[in-house]
GROMACS .gro file of C-alpha atoms in nm:
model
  278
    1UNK     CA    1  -3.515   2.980  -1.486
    2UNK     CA    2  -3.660   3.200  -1.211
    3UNK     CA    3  -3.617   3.146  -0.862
    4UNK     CA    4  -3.758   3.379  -0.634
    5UNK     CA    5  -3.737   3.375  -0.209
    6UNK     CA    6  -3.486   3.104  -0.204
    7UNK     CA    7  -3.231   3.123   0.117
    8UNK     CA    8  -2.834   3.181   0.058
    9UNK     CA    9  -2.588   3.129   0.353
   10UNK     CA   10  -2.458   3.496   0.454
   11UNK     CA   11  -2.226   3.640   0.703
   12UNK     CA   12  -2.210   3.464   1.033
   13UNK     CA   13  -2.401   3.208   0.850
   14UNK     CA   14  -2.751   3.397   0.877
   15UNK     CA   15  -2.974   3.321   0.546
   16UNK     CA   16  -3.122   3.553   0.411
   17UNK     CA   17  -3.348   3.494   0.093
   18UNK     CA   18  -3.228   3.574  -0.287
   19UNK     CA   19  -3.378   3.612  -0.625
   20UNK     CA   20  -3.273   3.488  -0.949
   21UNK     CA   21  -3.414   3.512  -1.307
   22UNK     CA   22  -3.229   3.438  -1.662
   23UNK     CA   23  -3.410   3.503  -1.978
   24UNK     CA   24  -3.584   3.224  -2.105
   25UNK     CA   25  -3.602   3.305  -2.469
   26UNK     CA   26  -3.214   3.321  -2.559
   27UNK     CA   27  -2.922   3.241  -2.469
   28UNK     CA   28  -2.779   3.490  -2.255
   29UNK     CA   29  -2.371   3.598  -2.146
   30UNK     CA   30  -2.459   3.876  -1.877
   31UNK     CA   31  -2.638   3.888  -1.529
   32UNK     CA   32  -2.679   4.159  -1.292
   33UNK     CA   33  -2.613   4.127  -0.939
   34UNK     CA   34  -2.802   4.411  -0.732
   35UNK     CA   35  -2.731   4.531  -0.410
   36UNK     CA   36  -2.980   4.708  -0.202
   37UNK     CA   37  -2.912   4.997   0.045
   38UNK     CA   38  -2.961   5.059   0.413
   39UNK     CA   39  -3.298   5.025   0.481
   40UNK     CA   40  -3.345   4.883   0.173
   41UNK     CA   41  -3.433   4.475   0.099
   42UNK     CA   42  -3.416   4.350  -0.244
   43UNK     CA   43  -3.833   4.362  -0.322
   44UNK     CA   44  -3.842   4.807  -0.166
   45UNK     CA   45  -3.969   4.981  -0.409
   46UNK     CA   46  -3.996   4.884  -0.811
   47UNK     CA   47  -3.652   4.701  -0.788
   48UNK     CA   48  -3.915   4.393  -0.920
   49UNK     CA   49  -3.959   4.592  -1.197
   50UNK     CA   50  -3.607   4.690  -1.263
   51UNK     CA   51  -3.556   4.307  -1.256
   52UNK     CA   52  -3.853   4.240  -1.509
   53UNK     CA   53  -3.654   4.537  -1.764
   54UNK     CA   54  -3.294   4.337  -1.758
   55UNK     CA   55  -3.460   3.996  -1.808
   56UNK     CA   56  -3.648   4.077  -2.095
   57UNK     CA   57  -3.381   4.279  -2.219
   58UNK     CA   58  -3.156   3.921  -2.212
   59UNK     CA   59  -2.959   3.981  -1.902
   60UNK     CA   60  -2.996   3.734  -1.582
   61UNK     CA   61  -3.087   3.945  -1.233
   62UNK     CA   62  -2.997   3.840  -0.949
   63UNK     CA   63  -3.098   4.026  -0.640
   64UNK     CA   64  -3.077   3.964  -0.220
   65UNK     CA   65  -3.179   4.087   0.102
   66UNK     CA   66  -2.803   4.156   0.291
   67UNK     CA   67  -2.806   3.924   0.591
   68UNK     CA   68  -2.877   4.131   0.888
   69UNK     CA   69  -3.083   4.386   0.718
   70UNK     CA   70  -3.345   4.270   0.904
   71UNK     CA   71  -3.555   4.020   0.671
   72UNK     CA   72  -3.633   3.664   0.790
   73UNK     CA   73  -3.595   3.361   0.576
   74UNK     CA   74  -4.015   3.393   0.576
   75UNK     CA   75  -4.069   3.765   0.612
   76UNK     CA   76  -3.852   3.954   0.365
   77UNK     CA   77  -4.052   4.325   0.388
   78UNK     CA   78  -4.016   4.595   0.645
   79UNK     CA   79  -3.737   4.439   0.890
   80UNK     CA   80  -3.926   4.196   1.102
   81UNK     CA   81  -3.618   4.121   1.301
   82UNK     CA   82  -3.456   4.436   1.412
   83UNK     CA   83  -3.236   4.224   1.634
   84UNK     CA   84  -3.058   4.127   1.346
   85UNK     CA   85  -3.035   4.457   1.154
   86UNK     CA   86  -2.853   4.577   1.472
   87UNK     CA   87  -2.572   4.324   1.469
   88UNK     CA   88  -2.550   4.463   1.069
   89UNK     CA   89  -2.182   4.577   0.981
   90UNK     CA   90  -2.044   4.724   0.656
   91UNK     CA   91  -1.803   4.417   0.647
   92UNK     CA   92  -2.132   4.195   0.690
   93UNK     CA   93  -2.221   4.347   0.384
   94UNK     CA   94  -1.916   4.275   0.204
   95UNK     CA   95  -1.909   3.955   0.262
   96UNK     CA   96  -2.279   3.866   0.176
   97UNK     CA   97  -2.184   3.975  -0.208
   98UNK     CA   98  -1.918   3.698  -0.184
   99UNK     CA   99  -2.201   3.441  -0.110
  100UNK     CA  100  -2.416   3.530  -0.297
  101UNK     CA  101  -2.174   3.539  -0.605
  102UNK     CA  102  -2.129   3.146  -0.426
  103UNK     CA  103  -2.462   3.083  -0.413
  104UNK     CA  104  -2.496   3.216  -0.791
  105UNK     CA  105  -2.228   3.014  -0.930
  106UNK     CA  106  -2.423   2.686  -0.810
  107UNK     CA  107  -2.676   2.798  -1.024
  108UNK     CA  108  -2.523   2.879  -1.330
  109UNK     CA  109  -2.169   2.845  -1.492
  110UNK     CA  110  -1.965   3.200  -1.418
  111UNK     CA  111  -1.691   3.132  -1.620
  112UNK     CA  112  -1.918   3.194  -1.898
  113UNK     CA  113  -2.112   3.496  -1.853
  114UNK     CA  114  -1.994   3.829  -1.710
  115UNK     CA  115  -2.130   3.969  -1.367
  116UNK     CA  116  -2.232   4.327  -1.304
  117UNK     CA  117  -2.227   4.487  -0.973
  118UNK     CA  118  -2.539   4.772  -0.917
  119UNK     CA  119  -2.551   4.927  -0.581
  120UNK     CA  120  -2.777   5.195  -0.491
  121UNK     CA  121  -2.671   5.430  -0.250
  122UNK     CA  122  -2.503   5.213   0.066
  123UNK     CA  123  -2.484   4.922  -0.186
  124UNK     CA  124  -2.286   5.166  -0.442
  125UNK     CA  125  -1.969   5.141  -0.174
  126UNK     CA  126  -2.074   4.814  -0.121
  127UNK     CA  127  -2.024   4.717  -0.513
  128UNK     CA  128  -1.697   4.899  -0.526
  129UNK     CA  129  -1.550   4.704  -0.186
  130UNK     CA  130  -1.645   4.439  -0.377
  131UNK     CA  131  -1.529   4.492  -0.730
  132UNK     CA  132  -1.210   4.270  -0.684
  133UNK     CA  133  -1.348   3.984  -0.727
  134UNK     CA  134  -1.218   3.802  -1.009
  135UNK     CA  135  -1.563   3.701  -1.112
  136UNK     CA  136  -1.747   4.110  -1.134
  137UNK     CA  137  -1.654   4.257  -1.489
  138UNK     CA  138  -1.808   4.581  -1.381
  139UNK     CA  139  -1.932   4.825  -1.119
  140UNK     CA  140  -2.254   5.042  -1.214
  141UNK     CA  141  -2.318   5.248  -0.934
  142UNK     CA  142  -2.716   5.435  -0.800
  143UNK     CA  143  -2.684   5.751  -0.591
  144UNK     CA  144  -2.410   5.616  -0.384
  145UNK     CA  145  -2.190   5.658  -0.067
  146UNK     CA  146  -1.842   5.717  -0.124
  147UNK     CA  147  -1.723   5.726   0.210
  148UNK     CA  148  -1.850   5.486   0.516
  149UNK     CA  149  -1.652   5.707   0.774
  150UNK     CA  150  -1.810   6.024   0.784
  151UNK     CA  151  -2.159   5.870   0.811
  152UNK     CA  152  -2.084   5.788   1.186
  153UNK     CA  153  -2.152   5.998   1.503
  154UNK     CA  154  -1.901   6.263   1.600
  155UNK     CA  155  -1.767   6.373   1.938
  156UNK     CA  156  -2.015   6.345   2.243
  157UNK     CA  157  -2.268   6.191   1.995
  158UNK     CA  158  -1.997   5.855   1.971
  159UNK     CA  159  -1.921   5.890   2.308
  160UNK     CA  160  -2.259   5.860   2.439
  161UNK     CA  161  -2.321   5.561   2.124
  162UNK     CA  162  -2.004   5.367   2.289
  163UNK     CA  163  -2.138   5.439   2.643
  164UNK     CA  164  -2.484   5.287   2.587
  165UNK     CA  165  -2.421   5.057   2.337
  166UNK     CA  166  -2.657   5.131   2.056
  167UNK     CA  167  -2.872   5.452   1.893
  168UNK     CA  168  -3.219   5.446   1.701
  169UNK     CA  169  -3.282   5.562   1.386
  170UNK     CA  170  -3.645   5.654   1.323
  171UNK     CA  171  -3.779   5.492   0.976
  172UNK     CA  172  -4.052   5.716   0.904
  173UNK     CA  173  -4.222   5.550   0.703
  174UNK     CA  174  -4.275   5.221   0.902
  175UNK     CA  175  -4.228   5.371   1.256
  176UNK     CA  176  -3.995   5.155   1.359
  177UNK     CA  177  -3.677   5.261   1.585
  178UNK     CA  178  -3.413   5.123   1.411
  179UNK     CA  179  -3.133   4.978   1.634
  180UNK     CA  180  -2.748   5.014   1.553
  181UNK     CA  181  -2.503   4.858   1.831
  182UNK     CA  182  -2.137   4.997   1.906
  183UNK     CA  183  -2.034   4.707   1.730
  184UNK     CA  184  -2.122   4.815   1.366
  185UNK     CA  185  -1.815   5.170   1.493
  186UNK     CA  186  -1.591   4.878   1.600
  187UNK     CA  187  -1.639   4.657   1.324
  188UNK     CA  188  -1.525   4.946   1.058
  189UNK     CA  189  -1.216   5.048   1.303
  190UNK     CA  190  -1.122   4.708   1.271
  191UNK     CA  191  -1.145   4.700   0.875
  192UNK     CA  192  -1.078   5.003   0.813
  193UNK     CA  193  -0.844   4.930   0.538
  194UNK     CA  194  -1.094   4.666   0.358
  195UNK     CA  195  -1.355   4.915   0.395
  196UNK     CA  196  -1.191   5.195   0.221
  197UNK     CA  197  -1.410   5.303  -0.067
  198UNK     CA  198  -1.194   5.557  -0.167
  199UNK     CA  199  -0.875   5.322  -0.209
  200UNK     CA  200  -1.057   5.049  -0.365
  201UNK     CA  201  -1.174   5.291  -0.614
  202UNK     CA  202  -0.872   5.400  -0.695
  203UNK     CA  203  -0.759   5.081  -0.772
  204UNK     CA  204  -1.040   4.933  -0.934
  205UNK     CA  205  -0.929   4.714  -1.250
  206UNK     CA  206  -1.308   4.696  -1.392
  207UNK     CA  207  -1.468   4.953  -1.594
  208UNK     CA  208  -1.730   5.181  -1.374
  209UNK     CA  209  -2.055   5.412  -1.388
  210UNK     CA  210  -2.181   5.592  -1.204
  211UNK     CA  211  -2.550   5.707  -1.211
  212UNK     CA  212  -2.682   5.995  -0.964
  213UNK     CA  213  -3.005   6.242  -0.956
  214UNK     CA  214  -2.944   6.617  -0.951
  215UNK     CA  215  -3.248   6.632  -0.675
  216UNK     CA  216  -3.111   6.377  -0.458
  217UNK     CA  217  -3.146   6.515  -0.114
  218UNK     CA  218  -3.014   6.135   0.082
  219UNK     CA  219  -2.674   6.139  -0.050
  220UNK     CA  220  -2.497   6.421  -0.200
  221UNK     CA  221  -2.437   6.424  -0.566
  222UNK     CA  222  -2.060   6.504  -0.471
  223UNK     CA  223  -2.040   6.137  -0.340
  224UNK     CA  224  -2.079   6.018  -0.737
  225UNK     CA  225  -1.821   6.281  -0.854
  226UNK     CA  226  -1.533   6.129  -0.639
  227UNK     CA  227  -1.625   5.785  -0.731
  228UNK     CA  228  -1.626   5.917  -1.135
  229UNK     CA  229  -1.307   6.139  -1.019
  230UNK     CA  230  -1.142   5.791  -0.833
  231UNK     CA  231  -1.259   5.480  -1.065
  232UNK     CA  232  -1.214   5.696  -1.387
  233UNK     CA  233  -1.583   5.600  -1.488
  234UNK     CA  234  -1.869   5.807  -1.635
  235UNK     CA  235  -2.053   6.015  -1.401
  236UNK     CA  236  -2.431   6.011  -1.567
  237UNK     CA  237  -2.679   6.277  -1.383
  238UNK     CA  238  -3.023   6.227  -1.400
  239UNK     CA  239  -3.243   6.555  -1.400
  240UNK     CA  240  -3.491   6.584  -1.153
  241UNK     CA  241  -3.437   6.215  -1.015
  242UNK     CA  242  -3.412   6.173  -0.609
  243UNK     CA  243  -3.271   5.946  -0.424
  244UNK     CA  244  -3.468   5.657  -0.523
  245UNK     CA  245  -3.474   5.755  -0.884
  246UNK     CA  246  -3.879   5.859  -0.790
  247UNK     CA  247  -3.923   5.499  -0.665
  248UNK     CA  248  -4.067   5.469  -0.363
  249UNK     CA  249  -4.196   5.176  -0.125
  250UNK     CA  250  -4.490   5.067  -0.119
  251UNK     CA  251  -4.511   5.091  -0.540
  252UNK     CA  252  -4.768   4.948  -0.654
  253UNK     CA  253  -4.755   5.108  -1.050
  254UNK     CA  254  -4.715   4.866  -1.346
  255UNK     CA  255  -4.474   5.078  -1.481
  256UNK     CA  256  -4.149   5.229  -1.321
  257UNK     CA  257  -4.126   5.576  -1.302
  258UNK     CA  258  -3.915   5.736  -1.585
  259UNK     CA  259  -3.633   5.830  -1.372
  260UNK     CA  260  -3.539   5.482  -1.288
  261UNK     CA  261  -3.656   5.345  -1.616
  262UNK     CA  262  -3.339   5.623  -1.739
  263UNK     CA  263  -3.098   5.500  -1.487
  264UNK     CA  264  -3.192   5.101  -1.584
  265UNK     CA  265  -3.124   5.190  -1.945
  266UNK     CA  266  -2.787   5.369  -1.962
  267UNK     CA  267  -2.684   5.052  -1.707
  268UNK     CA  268  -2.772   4.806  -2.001
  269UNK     CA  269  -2.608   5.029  -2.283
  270UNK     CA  270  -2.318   5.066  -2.045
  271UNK     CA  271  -2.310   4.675  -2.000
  272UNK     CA  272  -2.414   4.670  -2.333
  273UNK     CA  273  -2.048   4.859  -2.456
  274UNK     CA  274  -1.867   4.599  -2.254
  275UNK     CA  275  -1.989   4.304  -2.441
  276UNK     CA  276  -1.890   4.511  -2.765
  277UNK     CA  277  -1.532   4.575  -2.628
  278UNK     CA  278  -1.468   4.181  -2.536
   0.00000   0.00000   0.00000
């Protein structure tokens, strides 16, 4: 089976396309969910190829663009509608994973396979908020966030965000000024208990990994030591690996580069040791 560009129902019931490939060859007990990062939509990079290594290596992928991350139903690439990413809020986000685990579970029977959660960077928190749901067995986590708080304004910076309504964001690689309304600050004040990375982790009753490069200049290598430090999982650091685990968008290699390839293969042997301890 391999679906690819279909449409799930997200948050605020905005669709948003999805991806979905099982091994055809065997049969097959584990799939991998992936969540994407700000800026990020679920073809960036090599994250096709990242799909292509789990499928052949027997494990169903499932990836998605987030809802407002500024994809169309037709035009996944490059945020075509930036109206939409600026309505985007971290419980948005939160909520999309529950559909999308929906949306799976039309597709194929959950109660007998195990789901694993991998989040790169914003999508690390994201898979940790999320890692209560009875149907994740695990959390593998890429160069994430551990705290959604401190990557707000501060002081006259908010003040001037609230009095205007909304900041830009340059991306500089497509040029585009990136909108973010107020109402992505007032969203989190109003969950800030459900968006709580810290206390979720904390409490987290499915094992965890966490994967991080030494050379990652996006998101501070500290980040994966608290989640290690709060979950109890294995922190795994990848020499010389950014960000983006060398990935970068657009790639147009055959291959993946070796840092992600590293990170993709101590995910399967940690999924891997799960089916082993069943």
């Amino acid at each position: 089976m391999k679906l690819t560009n279909m449409f799930y129902e997200g948050a605020n019931g905005r669709e948003s396309q999805i991806d979905f490939e099982a091994p055809d060859s065997f049969e097959y007990t584990d799939i991998v969910v992936f969540i994407h990062g700000y800026k990020g939509y679920k073809d960036w990079g090599a994250w096709n190829l990242v799909q292509k290594y789990f499928v052949s290596n027997g494990i169903g992928f499932c990836k998605f663009n987030m809802s407002h991350n500024g994809g169309t139903v037709d035009d996944g690439i490059d945020f075509p509608d930036l109206e939409a990413f600026s309505l985007n809020r971290y419980s948005y986000e939160v909520e999309d994973v529950k559909h999308v685990l929906d949306w799976l579970a039309q597709k194929v029977d959950l109660e007998n396979k195990r789901v694993h959660l991998i989040g790169h960077s914003r999508g690390g928190g994201i898979a940790i908020l999320s890692a209560n749901d009875p149907r994740v067995s695990s959390v593998i986590t890429w160069a994430s966030i551990s705290n959604i708080e401190s990557r707000f304004p501060k002081g006259e910076t908010l003040e001037k965000w609230k009095e205007k309504g909304f900041y830009t964001v340059k991306n500089s690689r497509t040029k585009q000024d990136m909108p973010h309304k107020y109402v992505l600050y007032e969203d989190y004040l109003e969950n800030k208990d459900k968006l709580d990375i810290e206390f979720k982790a904390r409490n987290i009753k499915v094992p965890a990994l966490h994967i991080h490069g030494d050379a990652d200049d996006s998101v501070s290598l500290t980040e994966s030591e608290a989640l290690g430090l709060w979950t109890g999982g294995k922190l795994i650091i990848i020499n010389k690996a950014n960000h983006t685990f060398n990935t970068y968008q657009p790639y147009e290699e055959d291959d993946m580069p070796n840092k992600l390839h590293e990170a993709c293969v101590l995910s399967f042997q940690f999924i891997e040791t799960q089916a082993e301890n069943d």
